[in-house]
Amino acid sequence: MASSYDVIVVGLGGMGSAAACHLAARGLRVLGLERFGPAHNRGSSHGGSRIYRQAYFEDPAYVPLLLRAHELWEKLAIDSGREVFTETGGLMIGREDSAAFAGTLNSARQWGLDHEVLDAAGIRRRFPTFNPAAEDVAFYERKAGIARPEATVTAHLDLARAHGAELHFAELVLGWEADGPGGKAWVVTDRGAYTADRLVFAPGAWASKLLPGLGVTVTVERQVMYWFQPEGGTGPFAADRHPVYIWEDPDGTQIYGFPSLDGPDGGAKVAFFRKGVPSDPETLDRQIHPDEIEAMAAHLRTRIPTLPGRFLKAAACMYSNTPDEHFVLARHPEHPQVTVACGFSGHGFKFVPVIGEIIADLAIDGTTDHPIALFDPRRVRVRPLPR
C-alpha cells in the first residue's frame, strides 16, 4: 500500500525546500522527494551567491513579492542561525534608455523605493573598480545584496525536518497522476509509491519532463558562472566595499557580478545574463571551455579592468525559461490539487522565501493574497522581457 501524506513536494532545490519548510510549519504531514542530494550542484540553486534587489526592471509587479522576500530572508536567518543573506548595495549600470537602468528606475519610482542615480564620474568616484563609459549611468539601491543558495536550501531543509517533514534524497520520481477535483494525487519513484491530498512540483530544469500538460513551454539554457582573482587582491571587492551589479551594454548584453565573499582566496564571481545555449538537464555540458573563459575575461577588461587578473574556477548551471521569462506559479490548470512552481528563467532565486510561502497558500487554500496573476500558466502574453 502506498504511504499517504497531506502533501508531497517534488524537488527540494530553492523553491521546493522553501515550500516544504512553509508547509510543514503549518502543521501538514509533508514528504519531500529529491533526485539528488541536499543542496546539490546539479540544478540551478548553487554557486555560492545570487543577487537580491528590490527595484525590478523585469516588471514592477514583482516588487511587492521582493519586499516580502526581504522580510522572510531576515526571518530565515534568525530561525536557522545561518548566514543566508548579506546586504551589500547594488548597481544597475547602462545607458539612460537601457532596461537595467531605465526599467529599474521606473520600478523604483512606481513603488517609492529609496535609491540614488549616479553619472559615470559618480560611479568611478563611489566604486573605483568600475570603468564606465562617459554615457553610462547607474541606479544604486542600498537594500540590494547577496542570497546564499546552498545555505538557504540547507536552512529550509533543516527547518522543514524540525517541523516534522520527511525528506527523501537520491530518489527519482518516475511518474504521477491525480484523481478528479478533490481526489488524491499519486507519485511513483524508483523506491516506491506515495499518495497525498495535495502535490507540489518545484522541478527546476526537469519541469518539461514532469509537467508535459502544463500549457507553458519551459526550455533549459546552459549558463556559466566564473570566479576571478582580481589583480592586486580582493580588498577593493570586499563585501563591505563593493556592490552586487548588473551592467548592460548598448547592444543589450548584460553581465552580473558580486563582491568577494569567501576570503582573499575566494575571488569574485561574474557571469553573463542570458548568453547560454539550449541544453538538456540530463546531458548538460558541465565542462568549461577555454574560449568561454576568455570571452568573459575580454568583456571585463574594459569595464572592470582589475577583475580578470587570474581565472580561478567556473561552473555550469541552468536557466529554466518560459517564453516571456516570467514564472509559472499557480495551481495546475487541469488538477486543482497540484501546485506548480517552475520556469523561473534565471531571475527567481531572490524570491525563494516568498515563493515557499505562496506555494503553501496555494496548496492549502487554493489561493494567496500575494499578487501572482502574472505567473498563471494560462496567460497569453509571450513577449520576452526587455533587453
GROMACS .gro file of N, CA and C in nm, residues 143-261:
model
  357
  143LYS      N    1   1.950   4.851  -0.040
  143LYS     CA    2   1.899   4.727   0.016
  143LYS      C    3   1.928   4.604  -0.070
  144ALA      N    4   1.992   4.621  -0.184
  144ALA     CA    5   2.031   4.505  -0.263
  144ALA      C    6   2.141   4.426  -0.191
  145GLY      N    7   2.158   4.302  -0.231
  145GLY     CA    8   2.260   4.221  -0.166
  145GLY      C    9   2.270   4.082  -0.223
  146ILE      N   10   2.316   3.991  -0.140
  146ILE     CA   11   2.352   3.855  -0.184
  146ILE      C   12   2.271   3.753  -0.105
  147ALA      N   13   2.203   3.667  -0.178
  147ALA     CA   14   2.140   3.549  -0.119
  147ALA      C   15   2.233   3.430  -0.142
  148ARG      N   16   2.249   3.348  -0.039
  148ARG     CA   17   2.339   3.233  -0.045
  148ARG      C   18   2.259   3.107  -0.078
  149PRO      N   19   2.268   3.054  -0.201
  149PRO     CA   20   2.178   2.944  -0.240
  149PRO      C   21   2.194   2.817  -0.158
  150GLU      N   22   2.317   2.768  -0.143
  150GLU     CA   23   2.334   2.642  -0.069
  150GLU      C   24   2.293   2.658   0.078
  151ALA      N   25   2.330   2.770   0.139
  151ALA     CA   26   2.294   2.793   0.279
  151ALA      C   27   2.143   2.807   0.294
  152THR      N   28   2.079   2.871   0.196
  152THR     CA   29   1.935   2.889   0.202
  152THR      C   30   1.861   2.757   0.190
  153VAL      N   31   1.901   2.675   0.093
  153VAL     CA   32   1.838   2.544   0.078
  153VAL      C   33   1.856   2.461   0.204
  154THR      N   34   1.978   2.459   0.256
  154THR     CA   35   2.006   2.382   0.377
  154THR      C   36   1.923   2.432   0.495
  155ALA      N   37   1.911   2.563   0.508
  155ALA     CA   38   1.832   2.619   0.618
  155ALA      C   39   1.686   2.577   0.607
  156HIS      N   40   1.629   2.585   0.488
  156HIS     CA   41   1.490   2.546   0.470
  156HIS      C   42   1.470   2.396   0.495
  157LEU      N   43   1.565   2.314   0.450
  157LEU     CA   44   1.554   2.170   0.473
  157LEU      C   45   1.562   2.138   0.623
  158ASP      N   46   1.655   2.202   0.692
  158ASP     CA   47   1.668   2.177   0.836
  158ASP      C   48   1.541   2.217   0.910
  159LEU      N   49   1.484   2.331   0.874
  159LEU     CA   50   1.362   2.376   0.941
  159LEU      C   51   1.243   2.287   0.905
  160ALA      N   52   1.238   2.242   0.779
  160ALA     CA   53   1.131   2.151   0.740
  160ALA      C   54   1.135   2.024   0.825
  161ARG      N   55   1.255   1.968   0.842
  161ARG     CA   56   1.269   1.848   0.927
  161ARG      C   57   1.227   1.878   1.071
  162ALA      N   58   1.270   1.993   1.120
  162ALA     CA   59   1.237   2.030   1.257
  162ALA      C   60   1.087   2.039   1.278
  163HIS      N   61   1.013   2.073   1.171
  163HIS     CA   62   0.867   2.081   1.179
  163HIS      C   63   0.801   1.948   1.144
  164GLY      N   64   0.881   1.843   1.124
  164GLY     CA   65   0.825   1.710   1.104
  164GLY      C   66   0.821   1.659   0.963
  165ALA      N   67   0.875   1.733   0.867
  165ALA     CA   68   0.873   1.685   0.729
  165ALA      C   69   0.962   1.562   0.713
  166GLU      N   70   0.922   1.473   0.625
  166GLU     CA   71   1.001   1.355   0.589
  166GLU      C   72   1.065   1.385   0.453
  167LEU      N   73   1.196   1.384   0.447
  167LEU     CA   74   1.269   1.423   0.325
  167LEU      C   75   1.348   1.305   0.272
  168HIS      N   76   1.326   1.273   0.143
  168HIS     CA   77   1.396   1.163   0.078
  168HIS      C   78   1.488   1.219  -0.029
  169PHE      N   79   1.614   1.176  -0.026
  169PHE     CA   80   1.710   1.218  -0.126
  169PHE      C   81   1.755   1.098  -0.209
  170ALA      N   82   1.814   1.126  -0.326
  170ALA     CA   83   1.856   1.021  -0.420
  170ALA      C   84   1.739   0.931  -0.454
  171GLU      N   85   1.621   0.993  -0.472
  171GLU     CA   86   1.501   0.918  -0.507
  171GLU      C   87   1.438   0.983  -0.631
  172LEU      N   88   1.431   0.909  -0.738
  172LEU     CA   89   1.389   0.961  -0.868
  172LEU      C   90   1.240   0.941  -0.887
  173VAL      N   91   1.167   1.049  -0.918
  173VAL     CA   92   1.025   1.041  -0.949
  173VAL      C   93   1.010   0.990  -1.092
  174LEU      N   94   0.935   0.881  -1.107
  174LEU     CA   95   0.914   0.820  -1.238
  174LEU      C   96   0.784   0.864  -1.302
  175GLY      N   97   0.685   0.899  -1.221
  175GLY     CA   98   0.558   0.942  -1.277
  175GLY      C   99   0.462   0.985  -1.168
  176TRP      N  100   0.350   1.044  -1.210
  176TRP     CA  101   0.249   1.090  -1.115
  176TRP      C  102   0.115   1.097  -1.186
  177GLU      N  103   0.010   1.097  -1.108
  177GLU     CA  104  -0.124   1.120  -1.161
  177GLU      C  105  -0.211   1.175  -1.051
  178ALA      N  106  -0.321   1.234  -1.091
  178ALA     CA  107  -0.413   1.293  -0.993
  178ALA      C  108  -0.555   1.254  -1.031
  179ASP      N  109  -0.636   1.222  -0.929
  179ASP     CA  110  -0.777   1.193  -0.950
  179ASP      C  111  -0.850   1.322  -0.986
  180GLY      N  112  -0.980   1.314  -0.999
  180GLY     CA  113  -1.059   1.432  -1.029
  180GLY      C  114  -1.053   1.533  -0.918
  181PRO      N  115  -1.119   1.648  -0.936
  181PRO     CA  116  -1.117   1.753  -0.834
  181PRO      C  117  -1.154   1.699  -0.697
  182GLY      N  118  -1.070   1.732  -0.599
  182GLY     CA  119  -1.093   1.685  -0.464
  182GLY      C  120  -1.037   1.547  -0.436
  183GLY      N  121  -0.984   1.481  -0.540
  183GLY     CA  122  -0.930   1.348  -0.523
  183GLY      C  123  -0.784   1.348  -0.483
  184LYS      N  124  -0.730   1.229  -0.471
  184LYS     CA  125  -0.591   1.211  -0.429
  184LYS      C  126  -0.495   1.232  -0.546
  185ALA      N  127  -0.368   1.254  -0.511
  185ALA     CA  128  -0.258   1.256  -0.608
  185ALA      C  129  -0.163   1.143  -0.576
  186TRP      N  130  -0.101   1.087  -0.679
  186TRP     CA  131  -0.014   0.971  -0.663
  186TRP      C  132   0.122   0.999  -0.726
  187VAL      N  133   0.226   0.955  -0.660
  187VAL     CA  134   0.363   0.969  -0.712
  187VAL      C  135   0.431   0.833  -0.704
  188VAL      N  136   0.495   0.794  -0.814
  188VAL     CA  137   0.572   0.670  -0.819
  188VAL      C  138   0.719   0.706  -0.838
  189THR      N  139   0.807   0.648  -0.757
  189THR     CA  140   0.950   0.673  -0.766
  189THR      C  141   1.024   0.541  -0.789
  190ASP      N  142   1.155   0.549  -0.798
  190ASP     CA  143   1.234   0.428  -0.814
  190ASP      C  144   1.245   0.350  -0.683
  191ARG      N  145   1.183   0.401  -0.576
  191ARG     CA  146   1.182   0.329  -0.449
  191ARG      C  147   1.044   0.283  -0.404
  192GLY      N  148   0.940   0.345  -0.458
  192GLY     CA  149   0.808   0.307  -0.411
  192GLY      C  150   0.700   0.399  -0.464
  193ALA      N  151   0.582   0.395  -0.400
  193ALA     CA  152   0.468   0.476  -0.440
  193ALA      C  153   0.414   0.549  -0.318
  194TYR      N  154   0.363   0.670  -0.341
  194TYR     CA  155   0.313   0.755  -0.234
  194TYR      C  156   0.184   0.823  -0.280
  195THR      N  157   0.099   0.852  -0.187
  195THR     CA  158  -0.023   0.926  -0.218
  195THR      C  159  -0.038   1.042  -0.121
  196ALA      N  160  -0.110   1.145  -0.166
  196ALA     CA  161  -0.129   1.263  -0.082
  196ALA      C  162  -0.255   1.335  -0.125
  197ASP      N  163  -0.306   1.418  -0.037
  197ASP     CA  164  -0.420   1.503  -0.071
  197ASP      C  165  -0.379   1.612  -0.169
  198ARG      N  166  -0.252   1.654  -0.160
  198ARG     CA  167  -0.203   1.763  -0.245
  198ARG      C  168  -0.063   1.728  -0.294
  199LEU      N  169  -0.030   1.782  -0.408
  199LEU     CA  170   0.100   1.757  -0.469
  199LEU      C  171   0.159   1.890  -0.514
  200VAL      N  172   0.288   1.912  -0.484
  200VAL     CA  173   0.360   2.033  -0.524
  200VAL      C  174   0.476   1.993  -0.614
  201PHE      N  175   0.489   2.060  -0.728
  201PHE     CA  176   0.603   2.039  -0.816
  201PHE      C  177   0.690   2.164  -0.816
  202ALA      N  178   0.817   2.147  -0.781
  202ALA     CA  179   0.920   2.251  -0.794
  202ALA      C  180   1.039   2.185  -0.863
  203PRO      N  181   1.024   2.144  -0.989
  203PRO     CA  182   1.121   2.054  -1.052
  203PRO      C  183   1.237   2.121  -1.123
  204GLY      N  184   1.244   2.254  -1.121
  204GLY     CA  185   1.355   2.321  -1.186
  204GLY      C  186   1.366   2.285  -1.333
  205ALA      N  187   1.485   2.247  -1.375
  205ALA     CA  188   1.512   2.220  -1.516
  205ALA      C  189   1.440   2.096  -1.568
  206TRP      N  190   1.382   2.017  -1.480
  206TRP     CA  191   1.310   1.897  -1.520
  206TRP      C  192   1.160   1.922  -1.536
  207ALA      N  193   1.118   2.048  -1.542
  207ALA     CA  194   0.975   2.081  -1.550
  207ALA      C  195   0.910   2.022  -1.674
  208SER      N  196   0.975   2.034  -1.789
  208SER     CA  197   0.912   1.986  -1.912
  208SER      C  198   0.896   1.835  -1.912
  209LYS      N  199   0.980   1.764  -1.839
  209LYS     CA  200   0.971   1.619  -1.832
  209LYS      C  201   0.862   1.572  -1.736
  210LEU      N  202   0.843   1.646  -1.627
  210LEU     CA  203   0.746   1.605  -1.525
  210LEU      C  204   0.610   1.671  -1.542
  211LEU      N  205   0.603   1.780  -1.618
  211LEU     CA  206   0.477   1.854  -1.632
  211LEU      C  207   0.445   1.878  -1.779
  212PRO      N  208   0.429   1.772  -1.857
  212PRO     CA  209   0.408   1.791  -2.002
  212PRO      C  210   0.276   1.857  -2.037
  213GLY      N  211   0.175   1.851  -1.951
  213GLY     CA  212   0.045   1.909  -1.983
  213GLY      C  213   0.023   2.046  -1.924
  214LEU      N  214   0.129   2.115  -1.886
  214LEU     CA  215   0.115   2.241  -1.815
  214LEU      C  216   0.061   2.353  -1.904
  215GLY      N  217   0.094   2.350  -2.031
  215GLY     CA  218   0.048   2.454  -2.122
  215GLY      C  219   0.147   2.566  -2.143
  216VAL      N  220   0.258   2.565  -2.073
  216VAL     CA  221   0.366   2.662  -2.092
  216VAL      C  222   0.494   2.586  -2.122
  217THR      N  223   0.562   2.623  -2.227
  217THR     CA  224   0.688   2.559  -2.262
  217THR      C  225   0.799   2.610  -2.172
  218VAL      N  226   0.872   2.518  -2.111
  218VAL     CA  227   0.987   2.554  -2.028
  218VAL      C  228   1.110   2.494  -2.093
  219THR      N  229   1.200   2.579  -2.141
  219THR     CA  230   1.321   2.534  -2.207
  219THR      C  231   1.442   2.559  -2.117
  220VAL      N  232   1.543   2.475  -2.132
  220VAL     CA  233   1.661   2.480  -2.045
  220VAL      C  234   1.777   2.542  -2.121
  221GLU      N  235   1.849   2.630  -2.054
  221GLU     CA  236   1.963   2.700  -2.113
  221GLU      C  237   2.084   2.683  -2.023
  222ARG      N  238   2.194   2.639  -2.079
  222ARG     CA  239   2.319   2.625  -2.004
  222ARG      C  240   2.381   2.761  -1.981
  223GLN      N  241   2.420   2.789  -1.858
  223GLN     CA  242   2.488   2.912  -1.821
  223GLN      C  243   2.618   2.878  -1.748
  224VAL      N  244   2.711   2.973  -1.749
  224VAL     CA  245   2.840   2.952  -1.682
  224VAL      C  246   2.866   3.066  -1.584
  225MET      N  247   2.907   3.029  -1.463
  225MET     CA  248   2.948   3.126  -1.360
  225MET      C  249   3.101   3.120  -1.349
  226TYR      N  250   3.165   3.237  -1.338
  226TYR     CA  251   3.311   3.245  -1.336
  226TYR      C  252   3.358   3.314  -1.207
  227TRP      N  253   3.472   3.268  -1.157
  227TRP     CA  254   3.537   3.333  -1.043
  227TRP      C  255   3.678   3.373  -1.084
  228PHE      N  256   3.712   3.500  -1.059
  228PHE     CA  257   3.845   3.553  -1.089
  228PHE      C  258   3.908   3.609  -0.963
  229GLN      N  259   4.039   3.596  -0.955
  229GLN     CA  260   4.117   3.663  -0.851
  229GLN      C  261   4.157   3.800  -0.905
  230PRO      N  262   4.104   3.910  -0.851
  230PRO     CA  263   4.135   4.041  -0.907
  230PRO      C  264   4.283   4.075  -0.896
  231GLU      N  265   4.330   4.148  -0.992
  231GLU     CA  266   4.468   4.199  -0.989
  231GLU      C  267   4.484   4.289  -0.867
  232GLY      N  268   4.585   4.263  -0.786
  232GLY     CA  269   4.606   4.341  -0.665
  232GLY      C  270   4.531   4.290  -0.544
  233GLY      N  271   4.456   4.180  -0.560
  233GLY     CA  272   4.387   4.121  -0.447
  233GLY      C  273   4.240   4.157  -0.439
  234THR      N  274   4.171   4.095  -0.347
  234THR     CA  275   4.025   4.111  -0.338
  234THR      C  276   3.982   4.227  -0.249
  235GLY      N  277   4.077   4.299  -0.188
  235GLY     CA  278   4.040   4.406  -0.096
  235GLY      C  279   3.935   4.502  -0.151
  236PRO      N  280   3.957   4.562  -0.271
  236PRO     CA  281   3.856   4.655  -0.325
  236PRO      C  282   3.724   4.588  -0.358
  237PHE      N  283   3.721   4.455  -0.366
  237PHE     CA  284   3.599   4.380  -0.398
  237PHE      C  285   3.534   4.320  -0.273
  238ALA      N  286   3.581   4.356  -0.156
  238ALA     CA  287   3.523   4.302  -0.033
  238ALA      C  288   3.377   4.342  -0.021
  239ALA      N  289   3.298   4.256   0.044
  239ALA     CA  290   3.153   4.276   0.050
  239ALA      C  291   3.113   4.403   0.122
  240ASP      N  292   3.198   4.458   0.208
  240ASP     CA  293   3.164   4.582   0.275
  240ASP      C  294   3.207   4.705   0.195
  241ARG      N  295   3.264   4.682   0.076
  241ARG     CA  296   3.310   4.793  -0.008
  241ARG      C  297   3.253   4.789  -0.149
  242HIS      N  298   3.208   4.673  -0.191
  242HIS     CA  299   3.173   4.654  -0.332
  242HIS      C  300   3.029   4.604  -0.345
  243PRO      N  301   2.950   4.661  -0.437
  243PRO     CA  302   2.811   4.619  -0.451
  243PRO      C  303   2.796   4.499  -0.544
  244VAL      N  304   2.681   4.435  -0.539
  244VAL     CA  305   2.640   4.349  -0.649
  244VAL      C  306   2.605   4.440  -0.766
  245TYR      N  307   2.603   4.386  -0.888
  245TYR     CA  308   2.579   4.473  -1.003
  245TYR      C  309   2.524   4.396  -1.122
  246ILE      N  310   2.452   4.469  -1.205
  246ILE     CA  311   2.415   4.425  -1.339
  246ILE      C  312   2.458   4.536  -1.433
  247TRP      N  313   2.528   4.501  -1.540
  247TRP     CA  314   2.583   4.600  -1.633
  247TRP      C  315   2.535   4.564  -1.773
  248GLU      N  316   2.463   4.657  -1.835
  248GLU     CA  317   2.408   4.634  -1.969
  248GLU      C  318   2.479   4.719  -2.072
  249ASP      N  319   2.524   4.656  -2.179
  249ASP     CA  320   2.587   4.725  -2.290
  249ASP      C  321   2.482   4.782  -2.385
  250PRO      N  322   2.521   4.871  -2.474
  250PRO     CA  323   2.424   4.927  -2.570
  250PRO      C  324   2.359   4.821  -2.658
  251ASP      N  325   2.427   4.708  -2.682
  251ASP     CA  326   2.366   4.603  -2.765
  251ASP      C  327   2.275   4.510  -2.685
  252GLY      N  328   2.256   4.538  -2.557
  252GLY     CA  329   2.168   4.458  -2.474
  252GLY      C  330   2.238   4.349  -2.395
  253THR      N  331   2.365   4.323  -2.421
  253THR     CA  332   2.439   4.223  -2.344
  253THR      C  333   2.448   4.266  -2.198
  254GLN      N  334   2.420   4.173  -2.108
  254GLN     CA  335   2.426   4.203  -1.965
  254GLN      C  336   2.521   4.106  -1.896
  255ILE      N  337   2.599   4.159  -1.802
  255ILE     CA  338   2.671   4.076  -1.708
  255ILE      C  339   2.620   4.109  -1.568
  256TYR      N  340   2.639   4.017  -1.476
  256TYR     CA  341   2.608   4.043  -1.337
  256TYR      C  342   2.720   3.989  -1.251
  257GLY      N  343   2.741   4.049  -1.136
  257GLY     CA  344   2.854   4.007  -1.055
  257GLY      C  345   2.838   4.043  -0.909
  258PHE      N  346   2.939   4.001  -0.831
  258PHE     CA  347   2.934   4.003  -0.686
  258PHE      C  348   3.067   4.050  -0.629
  259PRO      N  349   3.064   4.098  -0.507
  259PRO     CA  350   3.191   4.118  -0.436
  259PRO      C  351   3.254   3.984  -0.400
  260SER      N  352   3.375   3.991  -0.348
  260SER     CA  353   3.442   3.870  -0.300
  260SER      C  354   3.379   3.830  -0.166
  261LEU      N  355   3.343   3.702  -0.154
  261LEU     CA  356   3.268   3.657  -0.037
  261LEU      C  357   3.344   3.566   0.057
   0.00000   0.00000   0.00000
